[in-house]
Tab-separated table of C-alpha atoms and ligand atoms in Angstrom:
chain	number	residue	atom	x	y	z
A	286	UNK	CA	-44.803	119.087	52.790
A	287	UNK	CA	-42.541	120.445	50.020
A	288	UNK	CA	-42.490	124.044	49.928
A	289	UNK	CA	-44.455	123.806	46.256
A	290	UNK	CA	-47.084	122.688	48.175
A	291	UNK	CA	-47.566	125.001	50.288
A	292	UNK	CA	-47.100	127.712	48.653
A	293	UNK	CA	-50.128	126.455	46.170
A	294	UNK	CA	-51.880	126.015	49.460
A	295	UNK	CA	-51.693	129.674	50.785
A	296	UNK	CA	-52.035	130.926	47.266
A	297	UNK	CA	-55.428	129.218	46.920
A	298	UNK	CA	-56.506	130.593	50.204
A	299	UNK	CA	-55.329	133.836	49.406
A	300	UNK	CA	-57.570	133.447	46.723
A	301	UNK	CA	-60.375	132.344	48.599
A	302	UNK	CA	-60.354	135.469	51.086
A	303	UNK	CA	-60.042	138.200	48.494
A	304	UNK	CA	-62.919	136.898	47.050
A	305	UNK	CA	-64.891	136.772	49.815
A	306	UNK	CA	-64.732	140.861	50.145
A	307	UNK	CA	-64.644	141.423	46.025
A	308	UNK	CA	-60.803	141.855	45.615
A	309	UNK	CA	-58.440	140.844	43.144
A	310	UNK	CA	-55.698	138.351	44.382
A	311	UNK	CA	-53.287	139.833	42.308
A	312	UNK	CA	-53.537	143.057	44.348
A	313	UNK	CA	-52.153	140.878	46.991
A	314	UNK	CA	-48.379	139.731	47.508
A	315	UNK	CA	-47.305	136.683	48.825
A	316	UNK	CA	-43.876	137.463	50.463
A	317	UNK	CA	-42.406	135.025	52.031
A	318	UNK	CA	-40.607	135.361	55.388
A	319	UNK	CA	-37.573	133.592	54.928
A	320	UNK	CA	-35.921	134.373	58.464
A	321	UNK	CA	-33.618	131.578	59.535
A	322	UNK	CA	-33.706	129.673	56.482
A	323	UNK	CA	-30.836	127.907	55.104
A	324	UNK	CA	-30.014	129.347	51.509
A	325	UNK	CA	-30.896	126.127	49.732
A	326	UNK	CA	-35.166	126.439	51.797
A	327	UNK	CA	-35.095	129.817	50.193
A	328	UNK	CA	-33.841	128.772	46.930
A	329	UNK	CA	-37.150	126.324	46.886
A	330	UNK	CA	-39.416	129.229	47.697
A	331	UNK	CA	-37.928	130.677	44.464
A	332	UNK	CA	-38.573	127.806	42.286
A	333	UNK	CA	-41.975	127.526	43.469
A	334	UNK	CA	-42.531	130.948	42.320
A	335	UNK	CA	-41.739	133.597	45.211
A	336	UNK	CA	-40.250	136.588	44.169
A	337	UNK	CA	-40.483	138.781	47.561
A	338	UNK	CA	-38.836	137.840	50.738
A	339	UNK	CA	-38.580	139.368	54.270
A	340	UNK	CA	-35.573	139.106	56.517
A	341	UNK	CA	-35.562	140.621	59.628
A	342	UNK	CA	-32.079	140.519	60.507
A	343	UNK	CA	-29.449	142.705	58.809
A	344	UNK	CA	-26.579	140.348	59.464
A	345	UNK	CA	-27.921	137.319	59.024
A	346	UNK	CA	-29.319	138.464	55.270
A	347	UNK	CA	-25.733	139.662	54.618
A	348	UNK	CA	-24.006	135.999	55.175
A	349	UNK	CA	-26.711	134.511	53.129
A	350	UNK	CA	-27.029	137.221	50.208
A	351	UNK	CA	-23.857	136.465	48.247
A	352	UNK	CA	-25.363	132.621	47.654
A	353	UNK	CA	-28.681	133.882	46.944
A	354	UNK	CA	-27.135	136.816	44.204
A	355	UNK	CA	-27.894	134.552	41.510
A	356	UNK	CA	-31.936	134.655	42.263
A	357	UNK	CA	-32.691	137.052	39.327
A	358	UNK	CA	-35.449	139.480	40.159
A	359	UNK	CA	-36.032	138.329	43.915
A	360	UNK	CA	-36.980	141.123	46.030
A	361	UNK	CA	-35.371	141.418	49.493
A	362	UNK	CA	-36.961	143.340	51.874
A	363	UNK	CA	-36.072	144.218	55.710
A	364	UNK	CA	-38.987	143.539	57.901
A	365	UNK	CA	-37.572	143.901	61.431
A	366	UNK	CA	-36.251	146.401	63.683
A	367	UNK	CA	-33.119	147.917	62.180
A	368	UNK	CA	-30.762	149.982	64.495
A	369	UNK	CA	-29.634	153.416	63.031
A	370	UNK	CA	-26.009	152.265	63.207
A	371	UNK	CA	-26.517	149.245	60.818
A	372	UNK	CA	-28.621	151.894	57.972
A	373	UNK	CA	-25.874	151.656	55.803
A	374	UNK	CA	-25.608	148.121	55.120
A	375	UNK	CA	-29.104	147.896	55.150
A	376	UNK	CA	-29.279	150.322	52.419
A	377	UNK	CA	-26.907	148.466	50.377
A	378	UNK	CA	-28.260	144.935	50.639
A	379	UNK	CA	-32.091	145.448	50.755
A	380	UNK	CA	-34.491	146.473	48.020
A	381	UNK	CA	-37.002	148.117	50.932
A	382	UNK	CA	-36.943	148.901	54.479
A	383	UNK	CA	-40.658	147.350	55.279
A	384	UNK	CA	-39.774	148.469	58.868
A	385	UNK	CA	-39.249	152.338	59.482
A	386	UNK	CA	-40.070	153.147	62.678
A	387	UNK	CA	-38.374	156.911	63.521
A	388	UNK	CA	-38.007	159.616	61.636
A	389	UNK	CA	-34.205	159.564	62.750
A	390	UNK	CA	-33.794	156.091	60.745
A	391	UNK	CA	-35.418	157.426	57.916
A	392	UNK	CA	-32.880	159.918	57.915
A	393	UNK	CA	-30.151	157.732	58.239
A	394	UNK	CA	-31.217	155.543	55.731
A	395	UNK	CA	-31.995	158.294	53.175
A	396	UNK	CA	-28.557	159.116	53.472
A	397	UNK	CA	-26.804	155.777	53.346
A	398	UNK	CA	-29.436	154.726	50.344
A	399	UNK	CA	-27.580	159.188	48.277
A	400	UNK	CA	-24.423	157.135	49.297
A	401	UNK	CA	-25.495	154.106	47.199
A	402	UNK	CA	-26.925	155.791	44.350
A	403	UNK	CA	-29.943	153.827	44.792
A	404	UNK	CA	-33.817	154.893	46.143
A	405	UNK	CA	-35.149	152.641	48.754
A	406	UNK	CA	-38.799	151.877	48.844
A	407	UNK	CA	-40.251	152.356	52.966
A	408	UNK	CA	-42.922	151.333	54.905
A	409	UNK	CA	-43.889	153.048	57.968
A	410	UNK	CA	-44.127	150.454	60.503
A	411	UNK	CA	-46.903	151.578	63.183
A	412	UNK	CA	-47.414	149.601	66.105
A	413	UNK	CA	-51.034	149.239	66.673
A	414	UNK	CA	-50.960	147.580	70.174
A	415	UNK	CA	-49.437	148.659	73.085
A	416	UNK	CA	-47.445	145.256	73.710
A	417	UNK	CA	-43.700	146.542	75.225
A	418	UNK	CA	-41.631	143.818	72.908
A	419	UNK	CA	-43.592	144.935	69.420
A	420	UNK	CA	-41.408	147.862	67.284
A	421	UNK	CA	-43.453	150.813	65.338
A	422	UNK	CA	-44.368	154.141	65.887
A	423	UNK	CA	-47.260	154.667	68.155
A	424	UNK	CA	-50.703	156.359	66.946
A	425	UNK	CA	-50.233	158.932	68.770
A	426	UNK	CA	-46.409	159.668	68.448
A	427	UNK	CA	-45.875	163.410	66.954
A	428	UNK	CA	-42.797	161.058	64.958
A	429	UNK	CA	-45.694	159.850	62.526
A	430	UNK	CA	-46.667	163.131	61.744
A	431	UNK	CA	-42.965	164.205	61.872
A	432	UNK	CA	-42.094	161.316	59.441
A	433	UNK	CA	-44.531	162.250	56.663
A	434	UNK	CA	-43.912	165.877	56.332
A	435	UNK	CA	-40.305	165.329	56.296
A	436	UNK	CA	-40.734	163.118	53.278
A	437	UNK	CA	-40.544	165.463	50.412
A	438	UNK	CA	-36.204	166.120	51.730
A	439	UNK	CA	-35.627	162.231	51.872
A	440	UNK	CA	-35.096	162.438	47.588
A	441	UNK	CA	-33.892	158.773	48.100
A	442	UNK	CA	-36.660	157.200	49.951
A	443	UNK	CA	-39.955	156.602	48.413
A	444	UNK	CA	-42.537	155.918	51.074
A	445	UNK	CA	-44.700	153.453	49.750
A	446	UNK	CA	-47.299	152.748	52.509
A	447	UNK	CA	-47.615	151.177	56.007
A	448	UNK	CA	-46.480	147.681	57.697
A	449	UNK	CA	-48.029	146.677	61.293
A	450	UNK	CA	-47.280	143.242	63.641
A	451	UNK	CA	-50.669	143.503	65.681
A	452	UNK	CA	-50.489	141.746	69.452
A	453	UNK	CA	-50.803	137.713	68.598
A	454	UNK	CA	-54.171	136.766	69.758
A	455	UNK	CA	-54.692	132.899	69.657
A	456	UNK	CA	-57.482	133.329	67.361
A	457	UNK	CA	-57.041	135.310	64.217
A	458	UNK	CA	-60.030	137.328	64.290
A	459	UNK	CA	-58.729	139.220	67.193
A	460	UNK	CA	-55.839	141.002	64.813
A	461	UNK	CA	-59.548	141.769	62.981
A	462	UNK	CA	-59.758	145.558	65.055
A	463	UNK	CA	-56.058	146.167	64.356
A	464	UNK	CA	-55.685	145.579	60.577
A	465	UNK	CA	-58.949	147.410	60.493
A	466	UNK	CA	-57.488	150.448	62.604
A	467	UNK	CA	-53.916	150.199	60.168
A	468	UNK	CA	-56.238	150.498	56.701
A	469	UNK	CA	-58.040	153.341	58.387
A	470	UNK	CA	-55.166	155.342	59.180
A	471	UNK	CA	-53.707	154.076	55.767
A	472	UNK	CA	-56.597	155.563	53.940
A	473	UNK	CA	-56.381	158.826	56.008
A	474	UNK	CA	-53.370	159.962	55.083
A	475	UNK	CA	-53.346	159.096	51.327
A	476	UNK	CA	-56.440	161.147	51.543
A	477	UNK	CA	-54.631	164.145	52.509
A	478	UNK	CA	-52.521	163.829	49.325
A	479	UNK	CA	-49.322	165.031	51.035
A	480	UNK	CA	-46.183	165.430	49.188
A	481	UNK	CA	-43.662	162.317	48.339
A	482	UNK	CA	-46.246	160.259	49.919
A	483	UNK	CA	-47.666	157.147	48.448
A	484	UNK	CA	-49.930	154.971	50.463
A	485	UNK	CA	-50.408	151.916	48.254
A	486	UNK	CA	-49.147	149.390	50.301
A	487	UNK	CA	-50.216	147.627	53.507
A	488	UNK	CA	-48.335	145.198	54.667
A	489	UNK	CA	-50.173	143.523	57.010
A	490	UNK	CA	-51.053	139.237	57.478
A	491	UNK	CA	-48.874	136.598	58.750
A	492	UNK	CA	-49.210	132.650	58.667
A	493	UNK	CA	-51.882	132.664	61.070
A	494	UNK	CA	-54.041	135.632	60.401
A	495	UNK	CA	-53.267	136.914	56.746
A	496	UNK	CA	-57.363	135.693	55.332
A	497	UNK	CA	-58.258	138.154	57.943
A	498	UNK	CA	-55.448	140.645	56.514
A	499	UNK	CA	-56.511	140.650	53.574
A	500	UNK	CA	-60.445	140.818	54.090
A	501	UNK	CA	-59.115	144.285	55.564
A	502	UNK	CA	-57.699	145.514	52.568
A	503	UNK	CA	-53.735	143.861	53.017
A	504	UNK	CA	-52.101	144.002	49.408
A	505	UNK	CA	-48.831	142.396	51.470
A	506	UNK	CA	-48.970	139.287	53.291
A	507	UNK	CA	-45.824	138.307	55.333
A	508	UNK	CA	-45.399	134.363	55.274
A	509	UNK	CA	-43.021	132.368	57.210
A	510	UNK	CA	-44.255	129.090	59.464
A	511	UNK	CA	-46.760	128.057	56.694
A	512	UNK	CA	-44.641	128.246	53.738
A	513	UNK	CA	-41.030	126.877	55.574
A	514	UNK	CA	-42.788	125.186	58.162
A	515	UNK	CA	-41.720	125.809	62.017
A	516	UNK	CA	-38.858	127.609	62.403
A	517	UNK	CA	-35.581	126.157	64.295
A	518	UNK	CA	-36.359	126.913	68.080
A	519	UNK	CA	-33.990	129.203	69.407
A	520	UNK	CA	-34.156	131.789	66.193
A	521	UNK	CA	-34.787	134.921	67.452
A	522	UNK	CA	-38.530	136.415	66.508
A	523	UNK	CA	-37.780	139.913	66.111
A	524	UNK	CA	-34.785	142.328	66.277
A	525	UNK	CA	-32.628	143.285	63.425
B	711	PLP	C1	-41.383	136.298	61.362
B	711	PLP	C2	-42.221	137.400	60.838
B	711	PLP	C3	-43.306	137.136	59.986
B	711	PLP	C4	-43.749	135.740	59.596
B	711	PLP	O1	-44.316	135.075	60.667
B	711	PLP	P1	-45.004	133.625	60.469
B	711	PLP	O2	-45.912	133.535	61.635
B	711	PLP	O3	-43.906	132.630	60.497
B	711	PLP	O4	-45.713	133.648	59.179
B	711	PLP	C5	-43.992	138.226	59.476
B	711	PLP	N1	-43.659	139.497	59.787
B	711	PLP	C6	-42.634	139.789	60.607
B	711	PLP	C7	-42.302	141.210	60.900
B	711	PLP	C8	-41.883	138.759	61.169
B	711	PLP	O5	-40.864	139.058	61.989
């Protein structure tokens, strides 16, 4: 199917879901995971209307970014594990880090993003499940904690909310207790009202599970299979 297509698919079932639990689609953005794509798949995605897309690997977004410069207000945004060591470039090519997942990265990145003159928009990334291969800090990591009270001295970061990858369970409602579990914690802290901290963003939902997402209260769905269709086997899933 041509990407148009899908895309008017998944935007119809977006639809569909946040009406089922009284939200407003447009509280909810498509982004579409464009991992492994050749630049001329992504440039599709634009002219069917996507403006937000995730990467997950630093270098791979960097030998694809000068072709895609001429996309005029596409958002790029890192969505997998990032190494400390590669902050800088990931500062300078990304608009937001989806993935923050120490309070040592943040660091670094604050400090590469001073060095660029620009703020970067974060998202904590909490891992919900206890699955070895996932990335995110764990609930019951002090770096969480650590992470948000530091916020207020990382003047070029802007926390914006929180981004999970629940445990794949072969049927989507079993991400159900996790995305519950992430908008619970999300609406936690943005209760406490702490400094620097915004919390209006959870990024949560991918191909197979994002109705459920955003029946939970996901305002960030992260798209890839069902927009591109399967991606070439080999690609690697996950690190940065
Ligand atoms: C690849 C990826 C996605 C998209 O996954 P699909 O199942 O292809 O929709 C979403 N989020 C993250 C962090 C990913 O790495």
């Amino acid at each position: 199917m041509p990407i148009a297509d899908n895309v008017n698919a998944i935007r119809a079932r977006i639809a569909r879901a946040a009406t089922r639990v009284g939200r407003n689609a447009d509280s909810i953005t498509l982004m579409a995971v464009s991992k492994t794509m050749e630049p001329e798949r992504i440039k599709e995605a634009y002219a069917a209307g996507l403006r937000v897309f995730g990467e997950n690997r630093v270098q791979e977004f960097e030998s694809k970014s000068g072709v895609l410069s001429g996309l005029k207000d596409a958002e790029w945004h890192l969505i997998g594990h990032l190494q400390s060591n590669k902050a800088k470039k990931a500062a300078e090519l990304f608009h937001a880090i989806d993935s923050v997942d120490s309070p040592r990265l943040a660091e670094k990145l604050n400090q590469a993003a001073a060095e660029a003159g620009k703020k970067l928009d974060v998202l904590i990334e909490i891992k919900v499940g206890q699955e070895e291969s996932k990335a995110g800090i764990l609930l019951d990591s002090p770096d969480l904690e650590n992470l948000l009270r530091a916020a207020p001295q990382l003047e070029s970061l802007q926390v914006c909310g929180l981004m999970t990858v629940p445990p794949f369970t072969e049927n989507p409602e079993g991400a159900r207790p996790y995305f519950r579990l992430l908008r619970d914690l999300r609406d936690q802290i943005a209760a406490r009202k702490l400094p620097a901290i915004q919390m209006d963003v959870l990024s949560m939902g991918m191909s197979h599970d994002f109705e459920v997402a955003i029946e939970e209260g996901s305002t960030c769905v992260r798209v890839g299979t069902a927009i591109f269709g399967i991606r070439p086997q080999g690609a690697r899933p996950e690190p940065a």
